[in-house]
PDB file of C-alpha atoms in Angstrom:
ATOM      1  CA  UNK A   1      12.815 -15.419   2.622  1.00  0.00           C
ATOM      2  CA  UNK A   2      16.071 -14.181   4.116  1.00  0.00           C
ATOM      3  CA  UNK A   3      16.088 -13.827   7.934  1.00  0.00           C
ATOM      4  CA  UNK A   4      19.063 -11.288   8.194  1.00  0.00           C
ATOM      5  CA  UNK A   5      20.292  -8.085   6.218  1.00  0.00           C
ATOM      6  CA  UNK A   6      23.944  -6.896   5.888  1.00  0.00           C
ATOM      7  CA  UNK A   7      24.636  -3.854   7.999  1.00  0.00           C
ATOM      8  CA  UNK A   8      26.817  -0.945   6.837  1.00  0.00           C
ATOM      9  CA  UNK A   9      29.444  -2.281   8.640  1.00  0.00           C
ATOM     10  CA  UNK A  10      29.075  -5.547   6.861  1.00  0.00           C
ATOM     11  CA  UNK A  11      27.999  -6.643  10.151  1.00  0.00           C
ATOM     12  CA  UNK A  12      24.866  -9.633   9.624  1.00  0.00           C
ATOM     13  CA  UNK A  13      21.724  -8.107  11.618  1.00  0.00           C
ATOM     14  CA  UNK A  14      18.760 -10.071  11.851  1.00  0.00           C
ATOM     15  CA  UNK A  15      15.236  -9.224  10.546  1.00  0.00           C
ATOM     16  CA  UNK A  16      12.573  -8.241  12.721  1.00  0.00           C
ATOM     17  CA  UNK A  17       9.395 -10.940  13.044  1.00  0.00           C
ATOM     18  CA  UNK A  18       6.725  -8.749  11.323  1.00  0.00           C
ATOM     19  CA  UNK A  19       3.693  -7.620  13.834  1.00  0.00           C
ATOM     20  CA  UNK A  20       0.744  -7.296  11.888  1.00  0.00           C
ATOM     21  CA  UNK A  21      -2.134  -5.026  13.183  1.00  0.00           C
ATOM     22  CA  UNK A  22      -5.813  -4.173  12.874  1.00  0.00           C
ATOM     23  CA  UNK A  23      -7.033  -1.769  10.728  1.00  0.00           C
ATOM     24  CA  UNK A  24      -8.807   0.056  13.746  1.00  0.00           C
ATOM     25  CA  UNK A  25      -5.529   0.558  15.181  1.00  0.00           C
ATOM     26  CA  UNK A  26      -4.476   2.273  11.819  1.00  0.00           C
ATOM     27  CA  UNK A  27      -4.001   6.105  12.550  1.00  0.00           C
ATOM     28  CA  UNK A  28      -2.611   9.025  10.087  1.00  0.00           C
ATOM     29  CA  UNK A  29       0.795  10.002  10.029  1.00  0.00           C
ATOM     30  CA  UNK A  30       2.276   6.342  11.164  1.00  0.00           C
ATOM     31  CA  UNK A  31       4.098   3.933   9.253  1.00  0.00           C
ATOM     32  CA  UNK A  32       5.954   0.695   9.107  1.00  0.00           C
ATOM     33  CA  UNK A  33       2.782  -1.297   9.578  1.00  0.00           C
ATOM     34  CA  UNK A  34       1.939  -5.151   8.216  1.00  0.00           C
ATOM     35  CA  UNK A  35      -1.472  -5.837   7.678  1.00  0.00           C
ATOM     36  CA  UNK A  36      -3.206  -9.267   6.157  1.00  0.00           C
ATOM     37  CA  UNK A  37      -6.268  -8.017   4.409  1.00  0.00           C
ATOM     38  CA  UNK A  38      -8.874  -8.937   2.008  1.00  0.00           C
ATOM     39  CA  UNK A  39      -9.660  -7.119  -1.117  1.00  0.00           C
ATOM     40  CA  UNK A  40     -13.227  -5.654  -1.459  1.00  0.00           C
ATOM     41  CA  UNK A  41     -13.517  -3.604  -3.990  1.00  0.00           C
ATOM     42  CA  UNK A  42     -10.843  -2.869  -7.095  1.00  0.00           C
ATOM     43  CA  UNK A  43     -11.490   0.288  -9.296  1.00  0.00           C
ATOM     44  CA  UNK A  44      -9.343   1.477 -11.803  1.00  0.00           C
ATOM     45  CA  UNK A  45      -8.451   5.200 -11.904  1.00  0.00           C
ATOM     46  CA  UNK A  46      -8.053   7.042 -15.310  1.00  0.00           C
ATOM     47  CA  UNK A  47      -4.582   8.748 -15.921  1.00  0.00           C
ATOM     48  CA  UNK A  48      -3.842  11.775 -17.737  1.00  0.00           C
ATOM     49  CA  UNK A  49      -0.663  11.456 -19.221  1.00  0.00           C
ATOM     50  CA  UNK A  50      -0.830  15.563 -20.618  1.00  0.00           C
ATOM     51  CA  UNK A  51       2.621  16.939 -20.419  1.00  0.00           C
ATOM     52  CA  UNK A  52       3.001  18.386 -16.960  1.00  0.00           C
ATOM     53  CA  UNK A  53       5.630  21.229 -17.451  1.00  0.00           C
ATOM     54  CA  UNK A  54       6.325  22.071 -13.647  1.00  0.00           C
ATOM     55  CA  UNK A  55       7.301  17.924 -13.463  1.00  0.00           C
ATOM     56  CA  UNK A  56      10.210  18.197 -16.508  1.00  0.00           C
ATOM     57  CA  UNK A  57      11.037  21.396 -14.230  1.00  0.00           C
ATOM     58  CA  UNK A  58      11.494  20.132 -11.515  1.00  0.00           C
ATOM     59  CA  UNK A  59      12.780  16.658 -12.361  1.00  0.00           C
ATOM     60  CA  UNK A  60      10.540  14.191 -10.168  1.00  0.00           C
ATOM     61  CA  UNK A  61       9.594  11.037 -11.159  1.00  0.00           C
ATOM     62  CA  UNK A  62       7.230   9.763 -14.243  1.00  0.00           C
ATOM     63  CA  UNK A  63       3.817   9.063 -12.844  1.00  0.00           C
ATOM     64  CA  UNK A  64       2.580   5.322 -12.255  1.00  0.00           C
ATOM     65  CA  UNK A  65       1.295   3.802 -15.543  1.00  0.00           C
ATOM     66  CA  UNK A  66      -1.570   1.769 -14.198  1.00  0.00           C
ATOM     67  CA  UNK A  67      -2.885   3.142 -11.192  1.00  0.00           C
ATOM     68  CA  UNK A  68      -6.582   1.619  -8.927  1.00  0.00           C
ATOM     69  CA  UNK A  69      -8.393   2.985  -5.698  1.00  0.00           C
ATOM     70  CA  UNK A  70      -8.557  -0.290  -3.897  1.00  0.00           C
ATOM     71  CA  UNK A  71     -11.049  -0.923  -0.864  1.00  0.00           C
ATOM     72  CA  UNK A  72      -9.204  -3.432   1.263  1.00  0.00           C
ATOM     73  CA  UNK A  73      -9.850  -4.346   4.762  1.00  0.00           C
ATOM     74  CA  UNK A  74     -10.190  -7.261   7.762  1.00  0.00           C
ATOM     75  CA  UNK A  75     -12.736  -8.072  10.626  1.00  0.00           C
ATOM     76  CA  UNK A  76     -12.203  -4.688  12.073  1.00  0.00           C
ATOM     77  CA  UNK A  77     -12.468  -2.283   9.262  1.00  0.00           C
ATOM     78  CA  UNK A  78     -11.692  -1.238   5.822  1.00  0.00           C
ATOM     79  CA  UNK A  79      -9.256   1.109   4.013  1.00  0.00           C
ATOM     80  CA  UNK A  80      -8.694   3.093   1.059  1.00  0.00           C
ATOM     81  CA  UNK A  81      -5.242   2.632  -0.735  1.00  0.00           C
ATOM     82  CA  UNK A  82      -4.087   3.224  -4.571  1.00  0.00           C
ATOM     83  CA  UNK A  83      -2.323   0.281  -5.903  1.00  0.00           C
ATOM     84  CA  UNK A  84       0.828   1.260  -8.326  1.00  0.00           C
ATOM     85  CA  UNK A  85       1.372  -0.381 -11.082  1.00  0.00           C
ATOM     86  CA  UNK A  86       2.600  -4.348 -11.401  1.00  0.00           C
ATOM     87  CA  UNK A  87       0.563  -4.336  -7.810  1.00  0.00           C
ATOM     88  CA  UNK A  88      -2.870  -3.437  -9.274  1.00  0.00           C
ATOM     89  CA  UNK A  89      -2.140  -6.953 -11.422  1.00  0.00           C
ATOM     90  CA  UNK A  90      -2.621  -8.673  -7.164  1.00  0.00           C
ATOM     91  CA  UNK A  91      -5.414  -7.127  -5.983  1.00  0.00           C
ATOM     92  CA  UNK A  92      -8.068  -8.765  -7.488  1.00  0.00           C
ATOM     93  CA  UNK A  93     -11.438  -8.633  -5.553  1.00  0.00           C
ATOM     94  CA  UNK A  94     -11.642 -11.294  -3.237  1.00  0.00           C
ATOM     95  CA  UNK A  95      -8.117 -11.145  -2.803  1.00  0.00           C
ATOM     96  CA  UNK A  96      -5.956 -12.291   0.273  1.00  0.00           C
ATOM     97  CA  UNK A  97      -2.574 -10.329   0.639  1.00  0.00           C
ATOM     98  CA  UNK A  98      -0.358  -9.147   3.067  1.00  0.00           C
ATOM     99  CA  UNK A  99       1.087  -5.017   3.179  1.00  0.00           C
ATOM    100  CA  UNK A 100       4.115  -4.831   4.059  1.00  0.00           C
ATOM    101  CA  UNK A 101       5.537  -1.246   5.542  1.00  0.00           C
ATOM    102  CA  UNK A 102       2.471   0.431   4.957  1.00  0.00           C
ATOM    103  CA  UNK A 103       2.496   4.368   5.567  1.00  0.00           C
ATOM    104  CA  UNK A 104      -0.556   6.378   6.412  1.00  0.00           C
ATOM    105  CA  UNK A 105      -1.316   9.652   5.373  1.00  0.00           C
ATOM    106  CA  UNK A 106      -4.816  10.643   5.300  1.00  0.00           C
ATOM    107  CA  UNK A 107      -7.262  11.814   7.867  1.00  0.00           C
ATOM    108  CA  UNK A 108      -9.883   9.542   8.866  1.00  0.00           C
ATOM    109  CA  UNK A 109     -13.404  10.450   6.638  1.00  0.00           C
ATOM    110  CA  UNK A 110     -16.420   8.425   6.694  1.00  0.00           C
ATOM    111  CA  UNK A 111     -14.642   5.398   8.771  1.00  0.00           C
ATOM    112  CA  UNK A 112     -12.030   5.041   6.049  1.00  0.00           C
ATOM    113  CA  UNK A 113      -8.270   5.599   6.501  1.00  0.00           C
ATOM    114  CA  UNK A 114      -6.638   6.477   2.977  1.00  0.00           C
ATOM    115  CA  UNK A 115      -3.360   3.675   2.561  1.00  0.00           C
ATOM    116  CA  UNK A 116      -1.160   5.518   0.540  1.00  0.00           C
ATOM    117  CA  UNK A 117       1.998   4.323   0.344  1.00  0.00           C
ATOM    118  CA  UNK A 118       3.449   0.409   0.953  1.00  0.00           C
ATOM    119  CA  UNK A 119       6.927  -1.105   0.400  1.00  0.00           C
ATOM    120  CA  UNK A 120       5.637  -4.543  -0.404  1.00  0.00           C
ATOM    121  CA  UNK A 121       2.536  -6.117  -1.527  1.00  0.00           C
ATOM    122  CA  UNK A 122       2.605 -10.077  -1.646  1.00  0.00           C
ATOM    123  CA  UNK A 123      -0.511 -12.596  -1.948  1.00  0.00           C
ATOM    124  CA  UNK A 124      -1.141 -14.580   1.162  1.00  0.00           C
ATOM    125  CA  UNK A 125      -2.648 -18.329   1.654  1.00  0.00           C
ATOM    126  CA  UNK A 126      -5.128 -17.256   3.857  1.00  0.00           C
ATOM    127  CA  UNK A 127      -8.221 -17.254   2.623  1.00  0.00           C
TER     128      UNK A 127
END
């Protein structure tokens, strides 16, 4: 793992040590968190792949190909997050991994916070 990152500059700047928090101390409309949590639950989510006309409009993005609602958490709570992808291949139930840059979007229902978005998903050793 590299421990610096080339500024625009060229300049060398070096990498922040991660601080990984709780998921109680997960609120909406935050990012840039890292989290080690354990997978509870995996369930895959059905795509329709029906021509969307307002998306070749508009030119965004193809949808994900594989997409799951995962149920992830630690000792202080569980989550909500849809895994994209290559990443629904890692979280297998039971699961130890590590989210990297996570972003939250959704309001807190039911004791759940919805985990949209993440940068990086890796497996941990922790067990």
């Amino acid at each position: 793992m590299a421990t610096a990152t080339a500024a625009a500059g060229g300049q060398v700047t070096p990498k922040r040590k991660p601080v990984f928090v709780k998921v109680e101390d997960l609120k909406p409309g935050t990012s840039g968190h890292t989290l080690i949590v354990k997978v509870v639950e995996t369930t895959p989510v059905k795509i329709s792949h029906k021509p969307n006309r307002s998306r070749s409009l508009l030119s965004r993005s193809t949808p994900p190909d594989r997409i799951a609602e995962c149920v992830v958490g630690d000792e202080t709570g569980t989550i909500i997050f849809t895994a994209r992808n290559e990443q629904v291949e890692i979280m297998k139930e039971g699961a130890t991994v590590i989210l990297r840059n996570a972003k939250i979007f959704a309001v807190k229902q039911d004791n759940n916070l919805s985990l949209v978005e993440y940068e990086l998903v890796t497996v941990s050793d922790q067990n």
